[in-house]
Amino acid sequence: PSSPIFNTNTNSIDEEMIETKSLIKQPSSPRHHHHHKSAAHDTGGGLSPMALMVNINSIGFTLLLVSTIFRSAFLPIVSFIAAHPHFLALHLTVGMGLGTAVLAYMQLIKRSGPAVAVAVATLRKVVTVVLSYIIFPKPMTGMHAISVALVGGGLLVGYVGKGKRGN
């Protein structure tokens, strides 16, 4: 039995991580460093991607916990888990898998850059849809074909634009 209390929607994890990456303060270059010599202006290199991810997830967890307690939903959750311990094991396994996926995605951003990471994330979703058509056959409509063309065109524009900028 499933419960509406637990929601593991991860459709936007990839895009959120790209946005999170943009919040990280990059260290100042040596040529501009002389403008920020005082301790009040120089905050160092900012948070590492890993520290930022831990901080954001900790804040999110705390807010969800407070919200759950405030809405008097905490005890029903605990009693549900006590009655169905396999549910807790399942969620811990999914959580560890998602954590591993986020760490892998952060490494992809670090090694290949955000443009490649977005392309990989988009292609991952495309492959998921294609596999769903293979595993669960359904008719391909004109709207589906247009959607495929738009996604492919978007990826192509991204790569062509990247080449023209010299990145």
PDB file of C-alpha atoms in Angstrom:
ATOM      1  CA  PRO A   1       0.000   0.000   0.000  1.00  0.00           C
ATOM      2  CA  SER A   2       1.238   3.446  -0.835  1.00  0.00           C
ATOM      3  CA  SER A   3       0.732   6.596   1.132  1.00  0.00           C
ATOM      4  CA  PRO A   4       0.180  10.137  -0.179  1.00  0.00           C
ATOM      5  CA  ILE A   5       2.302  11.322   2.747  1.00  0.00           C
ATOM      6  CA  PHE A   6       5.486  10.195   1.015  1.00  0.00           C
ATOM      7  CA  ASN A   7       6.237  11.834  -2.318  1.00  0.00           C
ATOM      8  CA  THR A   8       9.438  11.059  -4.208  1.00  0.00           C
ATOM      9  CA  ASN A   9       8.932  13.264  -7.271  1.00  0.00           C
ATOM     10  CA  THR A  10      12.393  13.856  -8.801  1.00  0.00           C
ATOM     11  CA  ASN A  11      11.518  15.209 -12.223  1.00  0.00           C
ATOM     12  CA  SER A  12      13.325  18.492 -11.676  1.00  0.00           C
ATOM     13  CA  ILE A  13      16.368  17.319  -9.730  1.00  0.00           C
ATOM     14  CA  ASP A  14      18.667  17.870 -12.712  1.00  0.00           C
ATOM     15  CA  GLU A  15      17.539  21.434 -13.384  1.00  0.00           C
ATOM     16  CA  GLU A  16      17.649  22.301  -9.680  1.00  0.00           C
ATOM     17  CA  MET A  17      21.238  21.129  -9.425  1.00  0.00           C
ATOM     18  CA  ILE A  18      22.242  23.345 -12.354  1.00  0.00           C
ATOM     19  CA  GLU A  19      20.547  26.306 -10.640  1.00  0.00           C
ATOM     20  CA  THR A  20      22.212  25.364  -7.351  1.00  0.00           C
ATOM     21  CA  LYS A  21      25.597  25.299  -9.067  1.00  0.00           C
ATOM     22  CA  SER A  22      25.060  28.902 -10.180  1.00  0.00           C
ATOM     23  CA  LEU A  23      24.724  29.988  -6.526  1.00  0.00           C
ATOM     24  CA  ILE A  24      28.257  28.905  -5.650  1.00  0.00           C
ATOM     25  CA  LYS A  25      30.644  31.823  -5.369  1.00  0.00           C
ATOM     26  CA  GLN A  26      33.699  31.370  -7.545  1.00  0.00           C
ATOM     27  CA  PRO A  27      37.065  32.523  -6.164  1.00  0.00           C
ATOM     28  CA  SER A  28      38.186  35.918  -7.453  1.00  0.00           C
ATOM     29  CA  SER A  29      40.797  35.954 -10.141  1.00  0.00           C
ATOM     30  CA  PRO A  30      44.260  37.313  -9.155  1.00  0.00           C
ATOM     31  CA  ARG A  31      43.855  40.328 -11.467  1.00  0.00           C
ATOM     32  CA  HIS A  32      40.760  41.537  -9.544  1.00  0.00           C
ATOM     33  CA  HIS A  33      41.876  40.408  -6.093  1.00  0.00           C
ATOM     34  CA  HIS A  34      43.561  43.718  -5.146  1.00  0.00           C
ATOM     35  CA  HIS A  35      40.146  45.410  -5.106  1.00  0.00           C
ATOM     36  CA  HIS A  36      38.912  43.152  -2.300  1.00  0.00           C
ATOM     37  CA  LYS A  37      41.756  43.014   0.216  1.00  0.00           C
ATOM     38  CA  SER A  38      39.730  43.764   3.354  1.00  0.00           C
ATOM     39  CA  ALA A  39      38.205  40.925   5.369  1.00  0.00           C
ATOM     40  CA  ALA A  40      34.804  42.614   5.132  1.00  0.00           C
ATOM     41  CA  HIS A  41      34.749  42.262   1.331  1.00  0.00           C
ATOM     42  CA  ASP A  42      36.646  38.985   0.788  1.00  0.00           C
ATOM     43  CA  THR A  43      34.585  35.981   1.814  1.00  0.00           C
ATOM     44  CA  GLY A  44      36.942  33.397   0.351  1.00  0.00           C
ATOM     45  CA  GLY A  45      35.914  30.834  -2.241  1.00  0.00           C
ATOM     46  CA  GLY A  46      32.333  30.359  -1.043  1.00  0.00           C
ATOM     47  CA  LEU A  47      30.771  26.967  -0.425  1.00  0.00           C
ATOM     48  CA  SER A  48      31.866  23.872  -2.267  1.00  0.00           C
ATOM     49  CA  PRO A  49      29.156  22.219  -4.372  1.00  0.00           C
ATOM     50  CA  MET A  50      28.964  19.384  -1.849  1.00  0.00           C
ATOM     51  CA  ALA A  51      28.582  21.745   1.129  1.00  0.00           C
ATOM     52  CA  LEU A  52      25.929  23.740  -0.697  1.00  0.00           C
ATOM     53  CA  MET A  53      24.006  20.577  -1.528  1.00  0.00           C
ATOM     54  CA  VAL A  54      24.151  19.386   2.096  1.00  0.00           C
ATOM     55  CA  ASN A  55      23.024  22.797   3.367  1.00  0.00           C
ATOM     56  CA  ILE A  56      20.096  23.014   0.949  1.00  0.00           C
ATOM     57  CA  ASN A  57      18.959  19.466   1.696  1.00  0.00           C
ATOM     58  CA  SER A  58      19.290  20.050   5.458  1.00  0.00           C
ATOM     59  CA  ILE A  59      17.142  23.169   5.267  1.00  0.00           C
ATOM     60  CA  GLY A  60      14.568  21.354   3.137  1.00  0.00           C
ATOM     61  CA  PHE A  61      14.471  18.383   5.520  1.00  0.00           C
ATOM     62  CA  THR A  62      14.076  20.655   8.543  1.00  0.00           C
ATOM     63  CA  LEU A  63      11.240  22.621   6.941  1.00  0.00           C
ATOM     64  CA  LEU A  64       9.446  19.421   5.899  1.00  0.00           C
ATOM     65  CA  LEU A  65       9.828  17.965   9.393  1.00  0.00           C
ATOM     66  CA  VAL A  66       8.493  21.130  11.057  1.00  0.00           C
ATOM     67  CA  SER A  67       5.625  21.257   8.555  1.00  0.00           C
ATOM     68  CA  THR A  68       4.803  17.598   9.187  1.00  0.00           C
ATOM     69  CA  ILE A  69       4.791  18.080  12.955  1.00  0.00           C
ATOM     70  CA  PHE A  70       2.778  21.309  12.680  1.00  0.00           C
ATOM     71  CA  ARG A  71       0.103  19.602  10.564  1.00  0.00           C
ATOM     72  CA  SER A  72      -0.108  16.741  13.099  1.00  0.00           C
ATOM     73  CA  ALA A  73       0.969  14.244  10.438  1.00  0.00           C
ATOM     74  CA  PHE A  74       4.113  13.005  12.198  1.00  0.00           C
ATOM     75  CA  LEU A  75       2.470  10.342  14.391  1.00  0.00           C
ATOM     76  CA  PRO A  76       0.470   8.818  11.507  1.00  0.00           C
ATOM     77  CA  ILE A  77       3.719   8.523   9.545  1.00  0.00           C
ATOM     78  CA  VAL A  78       5.482   6.817  12.452  1.00  0.00           C
ATOM     79  CA  SER A  79       2.589   4.397  12.983  1.00  0.00           C
ATOM     80  CA  PHE A  80       2.490   3.622   9.240  1.00  0.00           C
ATOM     81  CA  ILE A  81       6.228   2.852   9.226  1.00  0.00           C
ATOM     82  CA  ALA A  82       5.834   0.695  12.358  1.00  0.00           C
ATOM     83  CA  ALA A  83       3.092  -1.294  10.633  1.00  0.00           C
ATOM     84  CA  HIS A  84       5.017  -1.523   7.326  1.00  0.00           C
ATOM     85  CA  PRO A  85       8.789  -1.564   8.069  1.00  0.00           C
ATOM     86  CA  HIS A  86       9.585  -2.568   4.485  1.00  0.00           C
ATOM     87  CA  PHE A  87       8.292   0.874   3.456  1.00  0.00           C
ATOM     88  CA  LEU A  88      11.095   2.546   5.446  1.00  0.00           C
ATOM     89  CA  ALA A  89      13.694   0.239   3.872  1.00  0.00           C
ATOM     90  CA  LEU A  90      12.319   1.021   0.422  1.00  0.00           C
ATOM     91  CA  HIS A  91      12.481   4.785   1.012  1.00  0.00           C
ATOM     92  CA  LEU A  92      15.995   4.599   2.457  1.00  0.00           C
ATOM     93  CA  THR A  93      17.110   2.628  -0.606  1.00  0.00           C
ATOM     94  CA  VAL A  94      15.495   5.130  -2.977  1.00  0.00           C
ATOM     95  CA  GLY A  95      17.028   8.013  -1.001  1.00  0.00           C
ATOM     96  CA  MET A  96      20.500   6.508  -1.210  1.00  0.00           C
ATOM     97  CA  GLY A  97      20.042   5.928  -4.933  1.00  0.00           C
ATOM     98  CA  LEU A  98      18.945   9.529  -5.470  1.00  0.00           C
ATOM     99  CA  GLY A  99      21.856  10.786  -3.371  1.00  0.00           C
ATOM    100  CA  THR A 100      24.263   8.757  -5.496  1.00  0.00           C
ATOM    101  CA  ALA A 101      22.659  10.152  -8.663  1.00  0.00           C
ATOM    102  CA  VAL A 102      23.071  13.724  -7.410  1.00  0.00           C
ATOM    103  CA  LEU A 103      26.732  13.108  -6.547  1.00  0.00           C
ATOM    104  CA  ALA A 104      27.316  11.633 -10.016  1.00  0.00           C
ATOM    105  CA  TYR A 105      25.579  14.629 -11.607  1.00  0.00           C
ATOM    106  CA  MET A 106      27.710  17.065  -9.613  1.00  0.00           C
ATOM    107  CA  GLN A 107      30.825  15.233 -10.832  1.00  0.00           C
ATOM    108  CA  LEU A 108      29.543  15.467 -14.402  1.00  0.00           C
ATOM    109  CA  ILE A 109      29.120  19.237 -13.998  1.00  0.00           C
ATOM    110  CA  LYS A 110      32.599  19.535 -12.482  1.00  0.00           C
ATOM    111  CA  ARG A 111      34.321  17.475 -15.178  1.00  0.00           C
ATOM    112  CA  SER A 112      32.369  18.387 -18.309  1.00  0.00           C
ATOM    113  CA  GLY A 113      30.602  21.665 -17.542  1.00  0.00           C
ATOM    114  CA  PRO A 114      26.954  22.599 -17.134  1.00  0.00           C
ATOM    115  CA  ALA A 115      26.098  22.525 -20.873  1.00  0.00           C
ATOM    116  CA  VAL A 116      27.087  18.859 -21.171  1.00  0.00           C
ATOM    117  CA  ALA A 117      25.268  18.068 -17.914  1.00  0.00           C
ATOM    118  CA  VAL A 118      22.042  19.619 -19.210  1.00  0.00           C
ATOM    119  CA  ALA A 119      22.393  17.706 -22.498  1.00  0.00           C
ATOM    120  CA  VAL A 120      22.930  14.437 -20.592  1.00  0.00           C
ATOM    121  CA  ALA A 121      19.925  15.159 -18.362  1.00  0.00           C
ATOM    122  CA  THR A 122      17.751  15.904 -21.398  1.00  0.00           C
ATOM    123  CA  LEU A 123      18.933  12.814 -23.257  1.00  0.00           C
ATOM    124  CA  ARG A 124      18.315  10.698 -20.157  1.00  0.00           C
ATOM    125  CA  LYS A 125      14.683  11.812 -20.188  1.00  0.00           C
ATOM    126  CA  VAL A 126      14.406  11.183 -23.933  1.00  0.00           C
ATOM    127  CA  VAL A 127      15.815   7.671 -23.503  1.00  0.00           C
ATOM    128  CA  THR A 128      13.301   7.037 -20.719  1.00  0.00           C
ATOM    129  CA  VAL A 129      10.418   8.022 -23.011  1.00  0.00           C
ATOM    130  CA  VAL A 130      11.793   5.957 -25.913  1.00  0.00           C
ATOM    131  CA  LEU A 131      12.154   2.920 -23.643  1.00  0.00           C
ATOM    132  CA  SER A 132       8.575   3.388 -22.458  1.00  0.00           C
ATOM    133  CA  TYR A 133       7.421   3.218 -26.106  1.00  0.00           C
ATOM    134  CA  ILE A 134       9.490   0.072 -26.644  1.00  0.00           C
ATOM    135  CA  ILE A 135       8.429  -1.690 -23.436  1.00  0.00           C
ATOM    136  CA  PHE A 136       4.800  -0.481 -23.462  1.00  0.00           C
ATOM    137  CA  PRO A 137       3.924  -0.016 -27.159  1.00  0.00           C
ATOM    138  CA  LYS A 138       1.574   2.854 -27.936  1.00  0.00           C
ATOM    139  CA  PRO A 139       0.731   4.777 -31.119  1.00  0.00           C
ATOM    140  CA  MET A 140       3.056   7.609 -32.156  1.00  0.00           C
ATOM    141  CA  THR A 141       0.969  10.720 -32.855  1.00  0.00           C
ATOM    142  CA  GLY A 142       1.886  13.843 -34.773  1.00  0.00           C
ATOM    143  CA  MET A 143       2.268  15.735 -31.490  1.00  0.00           C
ATOM    144  CA  HIS A 144       4.813  13.156 -30.342  1.00  0.00           C
ATOM    145  CA  ALA A 145       6.808  13.591 -33.572  1.00  0.00           C
ATOM    146  CA  ILE A 146       6.758  17.390 -33.206  1.00  0.00           C
ATOM    147  CA  SER A 147       7.933  17.060 -29.606  1.00  0.00           C
ATOM    148  CA  VAL A 148      10.826  14.812 -30.646  1.00  0.00           C
ATOM    149  CA  ALA A 149      11.831  17.310 -33.343  1.00  0.00           C
ATOM    150  CA  LEU A 150      11.716  20.235 -30.879  1.00  0.00           C
ATOM    151  CA  VAL A 151      13.863  18.450 -28.287  1.00  0.00           C
ATOM    152  CA  GLY A 152      16.354  17.397 -30.960  1.00  0.00           C
ATOM    153  CA  GLY A 153      16.402  20.932 -32.390  1.00  0.00           C
ATOM    154  CA  GLY A 154      16.975  22.395 -28.933  1.00  0.00           C
ATOM    155  CA  LEU A 155      19.947  20.100 -28.350  1.00  0.00           C
ATOM    156  CA  LEU A 156      21.335  20.911 -31.795  1.00  0.00           C
ATOM    157  CA  VAL A 157      20.998  24.674 -31.221  1.00  0.00           C
ATOM    158  CA  GLY A 158      22.753  24.280 -27.879  1.00  0.00           C
ATOM    159  CA  TYR A 159      25.718  22.497 -29.429  1.00  0.00           C
ATOM    160  CA  VAL A 160      25.953  24.786 -32.471  1.00  0.00           C
ATOM    161  CA  GLY A 161      25.732  27.880 -30.232  1.00  0.00           C
ATOM    162  CA  LYS A 162      28.406  26.487 -27.932  1.00  0.00           C
ATOM    163  CA  GLY A 163      30.740  25.992 -30.912  1.00  0.00           C
ATOM    164  CA  LYS A 164      30.232  29.568 -32.166  1.00  0.00           C
ATOM    165  CA  ARG A 165      31.024  31.036 -28.726  1.00  0.00           C
ATOM    166  CA  GLY A 166      34.292  29.124 -28.673  1.00  0.00           C
ATOM    167  CA  ASN A 167      33.545  27.289 -25.398  1.00  0.00           C
TER     168      ASN A 167
END
